[in-house]
CSV table of C-alpha atoms and ligand atoms in Angstrom, one decimal:
chain,number,residue,atom,x,y,z
A,29,UNK,CA,40.3,102.1,91.9
A,30,UNK,CA,42.0,105.0,93.6
A,31,UNK,CA,43.5,105.6,96.9
A,32,UNK,CA,44.2,109.3,97.6
A,33,UNK,CA,44.0,110.0,93.9
A,34,UNK,CA,46.2,107.0,92.8
A,35,UNK,CA,45.3,103.7,91.4
A,36,UNK,CA,47.0,101.2,93.7
A,37,UNK,CA,46.9,98.1,91.4
A,38,UNK,CA,44.7,96.0,93.6
A,39,UNK,CA,40.9,96.2,94.1
A,40,UNK,CA,40.3,98.9,96.8
A,41,UNK,CA,40.2,97.1,100.1
A,42,UNK,CA,37.7,97.9,102.8
A,43,UNK,CA,39.2,99.2,106.0
A,44,UNK,CA,40.1,96.3,108.4
A,45,UNK,CA,40.2,98.5,111.5
A,46,UNK,CA,43.6,96.9,112.3
A,47,UNK,CA,46.0,99.4,113.8
A,48,UNK,CA,49.6,98.8,112.8
A,49,UNK,CA,52.7,100.5,114.2
A,50,UNK,CA,55.8,100.2,112.0
A,51,UNK,CA,59.2,100.9,113.6
A,52,UNK,CA,61.9,102.0,111.1
A,53,UNK,CA,61.5,103.7,107.7
A,54,UNK,CA,64.1,101.7,105.8
A,55,UNK,CA,62.9,99.7,102.8
A,56,UNK,CA,61.5,97.0,105.1
A,57,UNK,CA,59.4,99.4,107.2
A,58,UNK,CA,58.3,101.6,104.3
A,59,UNK,CA,57.4,98.5,102.2
A,60,UNK,CA,55.4,97.0,105.1
A,61,UNK,CA,53.6,100.3,105.7
A,62,UNK,CA,52.7,100.7,102.0
A,63,UNK,CA,51.4,97.2,101.8
A,64,UNK,CA,49.4,97.5,105.1
A,65,UNK,CA,47.9,100.7,103.6
A,66,UNK,CA,47.0,98.7,100.4
A,67,UNK,CA,45.4,96.0,102.4
A,68,UNK,CA,43.2,98.4,104.3
A,69,UNK,CA,45.0,98.7,107.7
A,70,UNK,CA,45.6,101.9,109.6
A,71,UNK,CA,49.4,102.3,109.7
A,72,UNK,CA,51.9,104.8,111.1
A,73,UNK,CA,55.7,104.8,111.0
A,74,UNK,CA,58.1,105.7,113.8
A,75,UNK,CA,61.7,106.4,112.7
A,76,UNK,CA,64.8,107.4,114.8
A,77,UNK,CA,66.4,109.5,112.0
A,78,UNK,CA,65.4,113.2,112.6
A,79,UNK,CA,65.4,113.8,108.8
A,80,UNK,CA,65.6,111.9,105.6
A,81,UNK,CA,69.2,111.6,104.3
A,82,UNK,CA,70.2,109.9,101.1
A,83,UNK,CA,72.6,107.5,102.7
A,84,UNK,CA,74.4,104.5,101.3
A,85,UNK,CA,75.5,103.5,97.9
A,86,UNK,CA,74.6,100.5,95.6
A,87,UNK,CA,71.6,98.4,96.5
A,88,UNK,CA,69.8,95.7,94.5
A,89,UNK,CA,66.2,94.7,94.0
A,90,UNK,CA,65.4,91.5,92.2
A,91,UNK,CA,62.4,91.1,89.9
A,92,UNK,CA,60.6,89.6,92.8
A,93,UNK,CA,60.8,93.1,94.4
A,94,UNK,CA,60.0,94.8,91.1
A,95,UNK,CA,56.7,92.8,91.0
A,96,UNK,CA,55.9,94.4,94.4
A,97,UNK,CA,56.9,97.9,93.4
A,98,UNK,CA,54.9,97.6,90.1
A,99,UNK,CA,51.7,97.2,92.1
A,100,UNK,CA,52.2,100.6,93.8
A,101,UNK,CA,50.0,103.0,91.8
A,102,UNK,CA,50.1,100.9,88.7
A,103,UNK,CA,53.7,101.2,87.8
A,104,UNK,CA,54.1,104.8,89.0
A,105,UNK,CA,56.8,104.0,91.5
A,106,UNK,CA,58.6,101.9,89.0
A,107,UNK,CA,58.6,104.8,86.6
A,108,UNK,CA,60.2,107.0,89.2
A,109,UNK,CA,62.9,104.5,90.1
A,110,UNK,CA,63.8,103.6,86.5
A,111,UNK,CA,66.0,106.6,85.6
A,112,UNK,CA,68.0,106.2,88.8
A,113,UNK,CA,68.9,102.6,88.1
A,114,UNK,CA,71.5,100.9,86.1
A,115,UNK,CA,70.7,99.8,82.5
A,116,UNK,CA,72.7,96.8,81.4
A,117,UNK,CA,70.6,95.6,78.5
A,118,UNK,CA,73.4,96.5,76.1
A,119,UNK,CA,76.5,95.8,78.3
A,120,UNK,CA,75.7,92.8,80.5
A,121,UNK,CA,78.2,91.8,83.2
A,122,UNK,CA,81.8,91.1,82.3
A,123,UNK,CA,83.4,88.6,84.7
A,124,UNK,CA,87.2,88.9,84.8
A,125,UNK,CA,89.9,86.6,86.2
A,126,UNK,CA,91.5,88.6,89.0
A,127,UNK,CA,95.2,88.5,88.0
A,128,UNK,CA,95.3,88.4,84.2
A,129,UNK,CA,92.2,90.6,83.9
A,130,UNK,CA,90.9,88.5,81.0
A,131,UNK,CA,87.1,88.5,80.6
A,132,UNK,CA,86.1,84.8,81.1
A,133,UNK,CA,82.4,85.4,80.3
A,134,UNK,CA,80.0,88.2,79.5
A,135,UNK,CA,76.8,87.4,81.4
A,136,UNK,CA,73.8,88.7,79.5
A,137,UNK,CA,71.2,90.7,81.3
A,138,UNK,CA,67.8,88.9,81.0
A,139,UNK,CA,64.8,90.7,79.5
A,140,UNK,CA,62.7,91.2,82.6
A,141,UNK,CA,58.9,91.5,82.4
A,142,UNK,CA,57.5,95.0,82.5
A,143,UNK,CA,55.6,94.2,85.6
A,144,UNK,CA,58.6,92.5,87.4
A,145,UNK,CA,61.6,94.7,86.7
A,146,UNK,CA,64.9,94.7,88.6
A,147,UNK,CA,66.7,97.7,90.0
A,148,UNK,CA,70.3,98.4,91.0
A,149,UNK,CA,70.9,102.0,92.0
A,150,UNK,CA,71.9,104.3,94.8
A,151,UNK,CA,70.2,103.3,98.1
A,152,UNK,CA,69.6,106.8,99.2
A,153,UNK,CA,68.1,107.9,95.9
A,154,UNK,CA,65.8,104.9,95.5
A,155,UNK,CA,64.9,105.1,99.2
A,156,UNK,CA,63.8,108.7,98.7
A,157,UNK,CA,61.4,107.7,96.0
A,158,UNK,CA,59.7,105.1,98.2
A,159,UNK,CA,59.8,107.4,101.2
A,160,UNK,CA,58.1,110.2,99.3
A,161,UNK,CA,55.6,107.9,97.8
A,162,UNK,CA,54.5,106.6,101.3
A,163,UNK,CA,54.4,110.1,102.8
A,164,UNK,CA,53.2,112.3,100.0
A,165,UNK,CA,51.1,110.1,97.7
A,166,UNK,CA,49.6,107.7,100.3
A,167,UNK,CA,49.7,110.2,103.2
A,168,UNK,CA,51.0,107.5,105.6
A,169,UNK,CA,52.1,109.4,108.8
A,170,UNK,CA,55.9,109.1,109.3
A,171,UNK,CA,57.1,110.3,112.6
A,172,UNK,CA,60.8,111.1,112.3
A,173,UNK,CA,63.1,111.7,115.2
A,174,UNK,CA,61.3,109.1,117.3
A,175,UNK,CA,63.6,106.5,118.7
A,176,UNK,CA,61.9,103.5,120.2
A,177,UNK,CA,63.3,102.3,123.5
A,178,UNK,CA,61.2,99.3,124.4
A,179,UNK,CA,58.2,97.3,123.3
A,180,UNK,CA,55.2,96.0,125.3
A,181,UNK,CA,52.4,93.6,124.6
A,182,UNK,CA,49.6,91.6,126.2
A,183,UNK,CA,46.8,89.5,124.8
A,184,UNK,CA,44.9,92.5,123.6
A,185,UNK,CA,47.5,94.9,122.2
A,186,UNK,CA,51.1,95.7,121.7
A,187,UNK,CA,53.0,99.0,121.5
A,188,UNK,CA,56.1,101.0,121.7
A,189,UNK,CA,57.8,103.2,124.3
A,190,UNK,CA,59.6,106.3,123.0
A,191,UNK,CA,62.8,107.6,124.4
A,192,UNK,CA,62.6,109.9,127.4
A,193,UNK,CA,61.5,113.5,126.6
A,194,UNK,CA,59.8,112.6,123.4
A,195,UNK,CA,56.1,113.4,122.8
A,196,UNK,CA,53.7,112.1,120.3
A,197,UNK,CA,51.7,114.8,118.7
A,198,UNK,CA,50.8,117.3,121.4
A,199,UNK,CA,50.1,114.7,124.1
A,200,UNK,CA,52.6,113.7,126.8
A,201,UNK,CA,52.1,110.1,126.0
A,202,UNK,CA,55.3,108.2,125.6
A,203,UNK,CA,53.6,104.8,125.2
A,204,UNK,CA,51.7,104.1,122.0
A,205,UNK,CA,49.5,101.1,121.5
A,206,UNK,CA,48.2,99.2,118.5
A,207,UNK,CA,47.0,95.8,117.4
A,208,UNK,CA,50.4,94.9,116.1
A,209,UNK,CA,53.9,96.3,116.0
A,210,UNK,CA,56.1,95.6,113.0
A,211,UNK,CA,59.7,96.1,114.1
A,212,UNK,CA,61.8,96.8,111.0
A,213,UNK,CA,64.6,98.5,112.9
A,214,UNK,CA,67.5,97.0,111.0
A,215,UNK,CA,70.4,94.8,111.7
A,216,UNK,CA,71.1,96.3,115.1
A,217,UNK,CA,67.5,95.8,116.2
A,218,UNK,CA,66.4,96.7,119.7
A,219,UNK,CA,63.1,94.9,119.2
A,220,UNK,CA,64.9,91.6,119.0
A,221,UNK,CA,65.3,91.6,122.8
A,222,UNK,CA,61.5,92.0,123.2
A,223,UNK,CA,60.9,89.1,120.9
A,224,UNK,CA,63.6,86.7,121.9
A,225,UNK,CA,63.9,87.7,125.6
A,226,UNK,CA,67.7,87.9,125.4
A,227,UNK,CA,70.4,90.1,123.8
A,228,UNK,CA,71.5,88.8,120.5
A,229,UNK,CA,74.6,90.5,119.3
A,230,UNK,CA,75.5,90.4,115.6
A,231,UNK,CA,78.8,88.9,114.8
A,232,UNK,CA,81.4,89.5,112.1
A,233,UNK,CA,80.8,87.4,109.0
A,234,UNK,CA,84.5,87.2,108.5
A,235,UNK,CA,84.3,89.7,105.7
A,236,UNK,CA,84.0,93.4,105.2
A,237,UNK,CA,83.3,95.5,102.1
A,238,UNK,CA,85.1,98.6,101.0
A,239,UNK,CA,82.7,100.6,99.0
A,240,UNK,CA,82.5,103.9,97.2
A,241,UNK,CA,80.2,106.0,95.0
A,242,UNK,CA,81.6,109.0,93.1
A,243,UNK,CA,81.1,111.1,90.0
A,244,UNK,CA,82.8,110.1,86.8
A,245,UNK,CA,85.1,113.2,86.3
A,246,UNK,CA,88.5,111.5,86.9
A,247,UNK,CA,87.4,108.3,85.1
A,248,UNK,CA,86.6,110.4,82.0
A,249,UNK,CA,89.9,112.2,82.2
A,250,UNK,CA,91.9,109.0,81.9
A,251,UNK,CA,91.8,107.5,78.4
A,252,UNK,CA,92.3,104.0,79.9
A,253,UNK,CA,89.1,104.3,82.0
A,254,UNK,CA,86.9,106.8,80.0
A,255,UNK,CA,85.2,103.9,78.2
A,256,UNK,CA,83.5,102.9,81.4
A,257,UNK,CA,81.7,106.2,81.5
A,258,UNK,CA,81.2,107.7,78.0
A,259,UNK,CA,79.0,105.0,76.4
A,260,UNK,CA,76.2,104.3,78.9
A,261,UNK,CA,76.2,102.0,81.9
A,262,UNK,CA,78.7,99.2,82.6
A,263,UNK,CA,79.2,96.4,85.0
A,264,UNK,CA,82.5,94.5,85.6
A,265,UNK,CA,83.5,92.0,88.2
A,266,UNK,CA,87.0,90.7,89.1
A,267,UNK,CA,86.8,87.4,91.0
A,268,UNK,CA,89.8,86.1,93.0
A,269,UNK,CA,91.0,84.1,96.0
A,270,UNK,CA,88.9,85.2,99.0
A,271,UNK,CA,88.0,88.6,97.5
A,272,UNK,CA,85.8,90.0,94.7
A,273,UNK,CA,85.7,93.5,93.2
A,274,UNK,CA,82.5,94.7,91.5
A,275,UNK,CA,82.5,98.0,89.5
A,276,UNK,CA,79.6,99.6,87.9
A,277,UNK,CA,78.7,102.9,86.2
A,278,UNK,CA,75.2,104.1,86.5
A,279,UNK,CA,72.9,106.8,85.2
A,280,UNK,CA,74.3,106.8,81.7
A,281,UNK,CA,77.8,106.4,83.1
A,282,UNK,CA,77.7,109.6,85.2
A,283,UNK,CA,78.1,107.9,88.6
A,284,UNK,CA,80.7,105.3,89.5
A,285,UNK,CA,80.4,102.7,92.2
A,286,UNK,CA,82.5,99.8,93.4
A,287,UNK,CA,82.5,97.3,96.2
A,288,UNK,CA,85.4,95.1,97.2
A,289,UNK,CA,84.6,92.2,99.6
A,290,UNK,CA,87.6,91.1,101.6
A,291,UNK,CA,88.4,89.0,104.7
A,292,UNK,CA,88.0,91.0,107.9
A,293,UNK,CA,87.7,89.7,111.5
A,294,UNK,CA,87.0,93.0,113.2
A,295,UNK,CA,84.3,93.0,115.9
A,296,UNK,CA,81.2,95.0,115.1
A,297,UNK,CA,80.5,98.3,116.9
A,298,UNK,CA,77.3,100.2,116.8
A,299,UNK,CA,78.0,101.9,113.6
A,300,UNK,CA,77.4,100.1,110.3
A,301,UNK,CA,80.2,101.7,108.4
A,302,UNK,CA,83.6,103.4,109.0
A,303,UNK,CA,85.8,105.6,106.8
A,304,UNK,CA,88.1,103.5,104.6
A,305,UNK,CA,91.7,104.0,103.6
A,306,UNK,CA,92.7,103.9,99.9
A,307,UNK,CA,96.2,102.7,100.8
A,308,UNK,CA,94.7,99.6,102.4
A,309,UNK,CA,92.6,98.9,99.4
A,310,UNK,CA,95.5,99.3,97.0
A,311,UNK,CA,97.6,97.0,99.2
A,312,UNK,CA,94.9,94.3,99.1
A,313,UNK,CA,94.7,94.6,95.3
A,314,UNK,CA,98.5,94.7,94.5
A,315,UNK,CA,98.6,91.2,92.9
A,316,UNK,CA,95.4,91.9,90.9
A,317,UNK,CA,94.8,93.2,87.3
A,318,UNK,CA,96.2,96.8,87.4
A,319,UNK,CA,92.9,98.1,86.0
A,320,UNK,CA,91.4,97.5,89.5
A,321,UNK,CA,93.9,99.8,91.1
A,322,UNK,CA,93.4,102.3,88.3
A,323,UNK,CA,89.7,102.5,89.1
A,324,UNK,CA,90.3,102.6,92.8
A,325,UNK,CA,92.7,105.6,92.3
A,326,UNK,CA,89.9,107.7,90.9
A,327,UNK,CA,88.0,107.4,94.1
A,328,UNK,CA,87.9,110.5,96.4
A,329,UNK,CA,89.1,109.1,99.8
A,330,UNK,CA,86.3,110.8,101.7
A,331,UNK,CA,83.8,108.7,99.7
A,332,UNK,CA,85.3,105.4,100.7
A,333,UNK,CA,83.6,103.4,103.3
A,334,UNK,CA,84.6,100.3,105.2
A,335,UNK,CA,81.4,98.3,105.8
A,336,UNK,CA,81.6,95.5,108.2
A,337,UNK,CA,79.4,92.7,107.1
A,338,UNK,CA,77.2,91.8,110.0
A,339,UNK,CA,75.8,88.3,110.2
A,340,UNK,CA,74.0,86.2,112.7
A,341,UNK,CA,72.7,82.8,113.2
A,342,UNK,CA,69.1,82.4,112.1
A,343,UNK,CA,66.7,83.5,114.8
A,344,UNK,CA,64.5,80.7,116.1
A,345,UNK,CA,61.5,83.0,115.8
A,346,UNK,CA,60.5,86.5,114.5
A,347,UNK,CA,57.4,86.6,116.6
A,348,UNK,CA,57.0,87.8,120.3
A,349,UNK,CA,55.4,85.5,122.9
A,350,UNK,CA,51.9,87.0,122.6
A,351,UNK,CA,52.1,87.2,118.8
A,352,UNK,CA,51.7,91.0,118.5
A,353,UNK,CA,55.3,92.1,117.7
A,354,UNK,CA,56.9,90.9,114.5
A,355,UNK,CA,60.5,91.4,113.4
A,356,UNK,CA,60.8,92.2,109.8
A,357,UNK,CA,63.6,92.7,107.3
A,358,UNK,CA,67.2,93.0,108.5
A,359,UNK,CA,66.1,92.9,112.2
A,360,UNK,CA,64.8,89.3,111.6
A,361,UNK,CA,67.3,88.2,108.9
A,362,UNK,CA,70.4,90.1,107.7
A,363,UNK,CA,71.6,89.1,104.3
A,364,UNK,CA,75.1,89.0,102.8
A,365,UNK,CA,75.4,91.3,99.7
A,366,UNK,CA,76.3,88.4,97.5
A,367,UNK,CA,72.7,87.2,97.7
A,368,UNK,CA,71.6,90.6,96.3
A,369,UNK,CA,68.2,89.8,98.0
A,370,UNK,CA,68.4,91.6,101.5
A,371,UNK,CA,66.1,94.5,100.6
A,372,UNK,CA,64.0,92.4,98.3
A,373,UNK,CA,63.2,89.8,101.1
A,374,UNK,CA,62.4,92.7,103.4
A,375,UNK,CA,59.8,93.9,100.9
A,376,UNK,CA,58.4,90.4,100.5
A,377,UNK,CA,58.0,90.3,104.3
A,378,UNK,CA,55.9,93.4,104.2
A,379,UNK,CA,53.6,92.1,101.5
A,380,UNK,CA,53.0,88.8,103.4
A,381,UNK,CA,52.3,90.3,106.8
A,382,UNK,CA,49.8,92.8,105.2
A,383,UNK,CA,47.9,90.0,103.5
A,384,UNK,CA,47.9,87.8,106.6
A,385,UNK,CA,46.5,90.6,108.8
A,386,UNK,CA,43.7,91.2,106.3
A,387,UNK,CA,42.8,87.6,105.9
A,388,UNK,CA,42.7,87.0,109.7
A,389,UNK,CA,40.9,90.2,110.6
A,390,UNK,CA,41.2,92.3,113.7
A,391,UNK,CA,40.1,89.5,116.1
A,392,UNK,CA,42.9,87.1,115.0
A,393,UNK,CA,46.0,89.2,114.9
A,394,UNK,CA,48.4,86.8,116.7
A,395,UNK,CA,47.4,83.9,114.4
A,396,UNK,CA,48.0,86.1,111.4
A,397,UNK,CA,51.4,87.1,112.6
A,398,UNK,CA,52.3,83.5,113.2
A,399,UNK,CA,51.0,82.5,109.8
A,400,UNK,CA,53.3,85.2,108.3
A,401,UNK,CA,56.3,83.6,110.0
A,402,UNK,CA,55.3,80.1,108.8
A,403,UNK,CA,54.9,81.4,105.2
A,404,UNK,CA,58.1,83.3,105.1
A,405,UNK,CA,60.6,81.3,107.3
A,406,UNK,CA,61.9,78.6,104.9
A,407,UNK,CA,62.0,80.8,101.8
A,408,UNK,CA,64.0,83.4,103.7
A,409,UNK,CA,66.5,80.8,105.0
A,410,UNK,CA,67.0,79.3,101.6
A,411,UNK,CA,67.5,82.7,100.0
A,412,UNK,CA,69.9,83.8,102.8
A,413,UNK,CA,72.1,80.8,102.1
A,414,UNK,CA,72.6,81.9,98.5
A,415,UNK,CA,74.7,84.8,99.9
A,416,UNK,CA,77.2,82.3,101.3
A,417,UNK,CA,77.1,79.9,98.4
A,418,UNK,CA,77.8,82.6,95.8
A,419,UNK,CA,80.6,84.2,97.8
A,420,UNK,CA,82.2,80.8,98.4
A,421,UNK,CA,81.8,79.8,94.7
A,422,UNK,CA,83.6,83.0,93.7
A,423,UNK,CA,86.3,83.0,96.4
A,424,UNK,CA,87.2,79.4,95.7
A,425,UNK,CA,87.1,79.4,91.9
A,426,UNK,CA,88.7,76.5,90.1
A,427,UNK,CA,90.0,78.3,87.0
A,428,UNK,CA,90.7,75.1,85.1
A,429,UNK,CA,87.0,74.3,85.4
A,430,UNK,CA,86.0,77.8,84.4
A,431,UNK,CA,88.1,77.5,81.3
A,432,UNK,CA,86.2,74.4,80.3
A,433,UNK,CA,82.8,75.8,81.3
A,434,UNK,CA,82.8,79.6,81.9
A,435,UNK,CA,79.1,79.6,82.8
A,436,UNK,CA,79.8,78.2,86.2
A,437,UNK,CA,81.2,81.5,87.4
A,438,UNK,CA,78.1,83.5,86.4
A,439,UNK,CA,76.1,85.2,89.1
A,440,UNK,CA,73.3,82.7,89.9
A,441,UNK,CA,69.8,83.7,88.9
A,442,UNK,CA,67.5,81.3,90.5
A,443,UNK,CA,63.9,81.1,89.2
A,444,UNK,CA,62.5,80.0,92.5
A,445,UNK,CA,63.7,83.4,93.9
A,446,UNK,CA,63.0,85.7,91.0
A,447,UNK,CA,59.7,84.3,89.6
A,448,UNK,CA,58.0,84.3,93.0
A,449,UNK,CA,54.9,86.4,93.6
A,450,UNK,CA,54.8,86.8,97.4
A,451,UNK,CA,51.3,88.3,97.4
A,452,UNK,CA,49.7,85.7,95.2
A,453,UNK,CA,51.4,82.9,97.2
A,454,UNK,CA,50.3,84.3,100.6
A,455,UNK,CA,46.7,84.6,99.4
A,456,UNK,CA,46.8,81.0,98.1
A,457,UNK,CA,48.2,79.3,101.1
A,458,UNK,CA,47.0,81.4,104.0
A,459,UNK,CA,44.0,79.2,105.0
A,460,UNK,CA,46.0,76.0,105.0
A,461,UNK,CA,48.8,77.6,107.0
A,462,UNK,CA,46.3,78.8,109.6
A,463,UNK,CA,44.7,75.3,109.8
A,464,UNK,CA,48.2,73.9,110.5
A,465,UNK,CA,48.8,76.5,113.2
A,466,UNK,CA,45.5,75.8,114.9
A,467,UNK,CA,45.9,72.1,114.8
A,468,UNK,CA,49.4,72.2,116.4
B,15,FAD,C1,72.0,104.3,106.6
B,15,FAD,C2,71.9,103.0,105.9
B,15,FAD,C3,72.6,102.8,104.7
B,15,FAD,C4,72.6,101.6,104.1
B,15,FAD,N1,73.3,101.5,102.9
B,15,FAD,C5,73.2,100.3,102.2
B,15,FAD,C6,73.8,100.2,100.9
B,15,FAD,O1,74.5,101.1,100.5
B,15,FAD,N2,73.7,99.0,100.3
B,15,FAD,C7,72.9,98.0,100.8
B,15,FAD,O2,72.8,97.0,100.1
B,15,FAD,N3,72.3,98.1,102.0
B,15,FAD,C8,72.4,99.2,102.7
B,15,FAD,N4,71.7,99.3,103.9
B,15,FAD,C9,71.0,98.2,104.4
B,15,FAD,C10,69.7,98.0,103.6
B,15,FAD,O3,69.0,99.2,103.6
B,15,FAD,C11,68.9,96.9,104.2
B,15,FAD,O4,69.7,95.7,104.2
B,15,FAD,C12,67.6,96.5,103.5
B,15,FAD,O5,67.1,97.5,102.8
B,15,FAD,C13,66.6,96.0,104.5
B,15,FAD,O6,66.0,97.1,105.2
B,15,FAD,P1,65.4,97.2,106.6
B,15,FAD,O7,64.3,98.2,106.5
B,15,FAD,O8,65.1,95.9,107.2
B,15,FAD,O9,66.6,97.8,107.5
B,15,FAD,P2,67.3,99.2,107.4
B,15,FAD,O10,67.4,99.7,106.0
B,15,FAD,O11,68.6,99.1,108.2
B,15,FAD,O12,66.3,100.2,108.2
B,15,FAD,C14,66.1,100.2,109.6
B,15,FAD,C15,65.6,101.6,110.0
B,15,FAD,O13,65.2,101.5,111.4
B,15,FAD,C16,65.6,102.7,112.0
B,15,FAD,N5,65.7,102.4,113.4
B,15,FAD,C17,66.7,101.6,114.0
B,15,FAD,N6,66.5,101.6,115.3
B,15,FAD,C18,65.5,102.3,115.6
B,15,FAD,C19,64.8,102.7,116.8
B,15,FAD,N7,65.2,102.2,118.0
B,15,FAD,N8,63.7,103.4,116.8
B,15,FAD,C20,63.3,103.9,115.6
B,15,FAD,N9,63.9,103.6,114.4
B,15,FAD,C21,64.9,102.8,114.4
B,15,FAD,C22,66.9,103.0,111.3
B,15,FAD,O14,67.2,104.4,111.5
B,15,FAD,C23,66.6,102.7,109.9
B,15,FAD,O15,66.0,103.7,109.1
B,15,FAD,C24,71.8,100.5,104.6
B,15,FAD,C25,71.0,100.7,105.8
B,15,FAD,C26,71.1,101.9,106.4
B,15,FAD,C27,70.2,102.1,107.7
B,16,NAG,C1,74.7,109.5,77.6
B,16,NAG,O1,75.9,110.1,77.7
B,16,NAG,C2,76.6,110.3,76.4
B,16,NAG,C3,77.9,110.9,76.6
B,16,NAG,O2,78.6,110.2,77.6
B,16,NAG,C4,75.7,111.2,75.6
B,16,NAG,O3,76.2,111.4,74.3
B,16,NAG,C5,74.3,110.7,75.5
B,16,NAG,O4,73.4,111.6,74.9
B,16,NAG,C6,73.7,110.4,76.9
B,16,NAG,N1,72.4,109.8,76.8
B,16,NAG,C7,71.4,110.1,77.5
B,16,NAG,C8,70.1,109.4,77.3
B,16,NAG,O5,71.4,111.0,78.3
């Protein structure tokens, strides 16, 4: 079956006639748009950024995201993402004790199924692959430079209001209507107010992450660090009291990337990241294995970012009162990086809403949107919590216990998270979930 010249991995769906507006072209918004397209809806994306920029650094996708990517043109998108992603089949993950530097365990990388791969790579580079696939392969309209101010809805439709002075196409219309709006506008969502009816400010999680991505030149020049870069990809983690330092080399060791999670009580401003200072990082690591400081020292200071980890209490609902605006991805549920599931869960959201809308049809959009929430809510909550539990497990390590049983310090890989097929599950339980909603 082909869609615009590409097989899309599912039987070609008839058009549903459902008009969907997606706000935000992050992984959440792009994934939702691609899945809506696959399921036969008419979808357009509105994004505030005036142009695509390859922003960010390391991002993770679990095999439960790989299974989604794999369905996009029969593995074509996966083939494009693979060379950009880390390959740890040989190296695994070395976990070090923070002070002595000793490797307490080498965690092997599982052999993932071909149709459910995992990816760790540069956010901007992977994002570009998905963005180009949506825009160029699928021809999904992506309107850049369109910042959404407010949202509206009634029983028949919902829509967006663009910032003053903005036009859509050649009309003067600033209000655009659809059957449903998917608001994937990130952790500082404006849509949240439309859905919740009140301002909900994110708070500090009590932690921040210093992070950097840079070329391997200075690492190669130092005989003590060259081995991280001249023999393929590597992944090392140093775990210590209230901090952890993760260092990887990617794309055959040519790029280096590290993240250092540390306590930080700063309040959050509008920006998601700030320039970082190497001297502060070195200060934080002064009691740690000198190798950590050696790696840090190779980082060009202008590539260092201080990323405040925003967190919030779980929202009571992701659905607006009339059921035609849905919060998706980080706008609904920000994740801590220690879950390594934030972007993956945003993708699962997109899969499920697209299936629900098709199953319900154009006449039942609000019920479908509520079914989506019911299908997703508990799974997302449980997955979110793993971010806290893994962080706390690492930051409060009992080293005597680790000596006896080093496996307890491994990064948890839960089957209920990884082996999940969001599309299959939604198809299976949709009817029953709707029955429950209608009976309530
Ligand atoms: C610039 C940037 C860099 C990031 N870097 C990393 C990283 O290095 N590692 C990592 O793990 N995660 C990173 N993230 C977060 C990560 O992308 C998300 O946690 C995850 O992919 C879920 O994506 P999302 O689509 O829900 O949200 P996001 O990726 O945050 O996307 C939200 C999108 O909505 C747009 N938007 C916001 N407000 C409006 C508005 N009013 N009107 C129109 N559009 C709007 C934003 O410009 C953005 O493109 C980054 C996010 C951004 C925006
Ligand atoms: C990876 O890099 C090494 C040198 O660091 C080189 O010898 C090898 O050919 C490279 N492999 C690939 C697949 O590019």
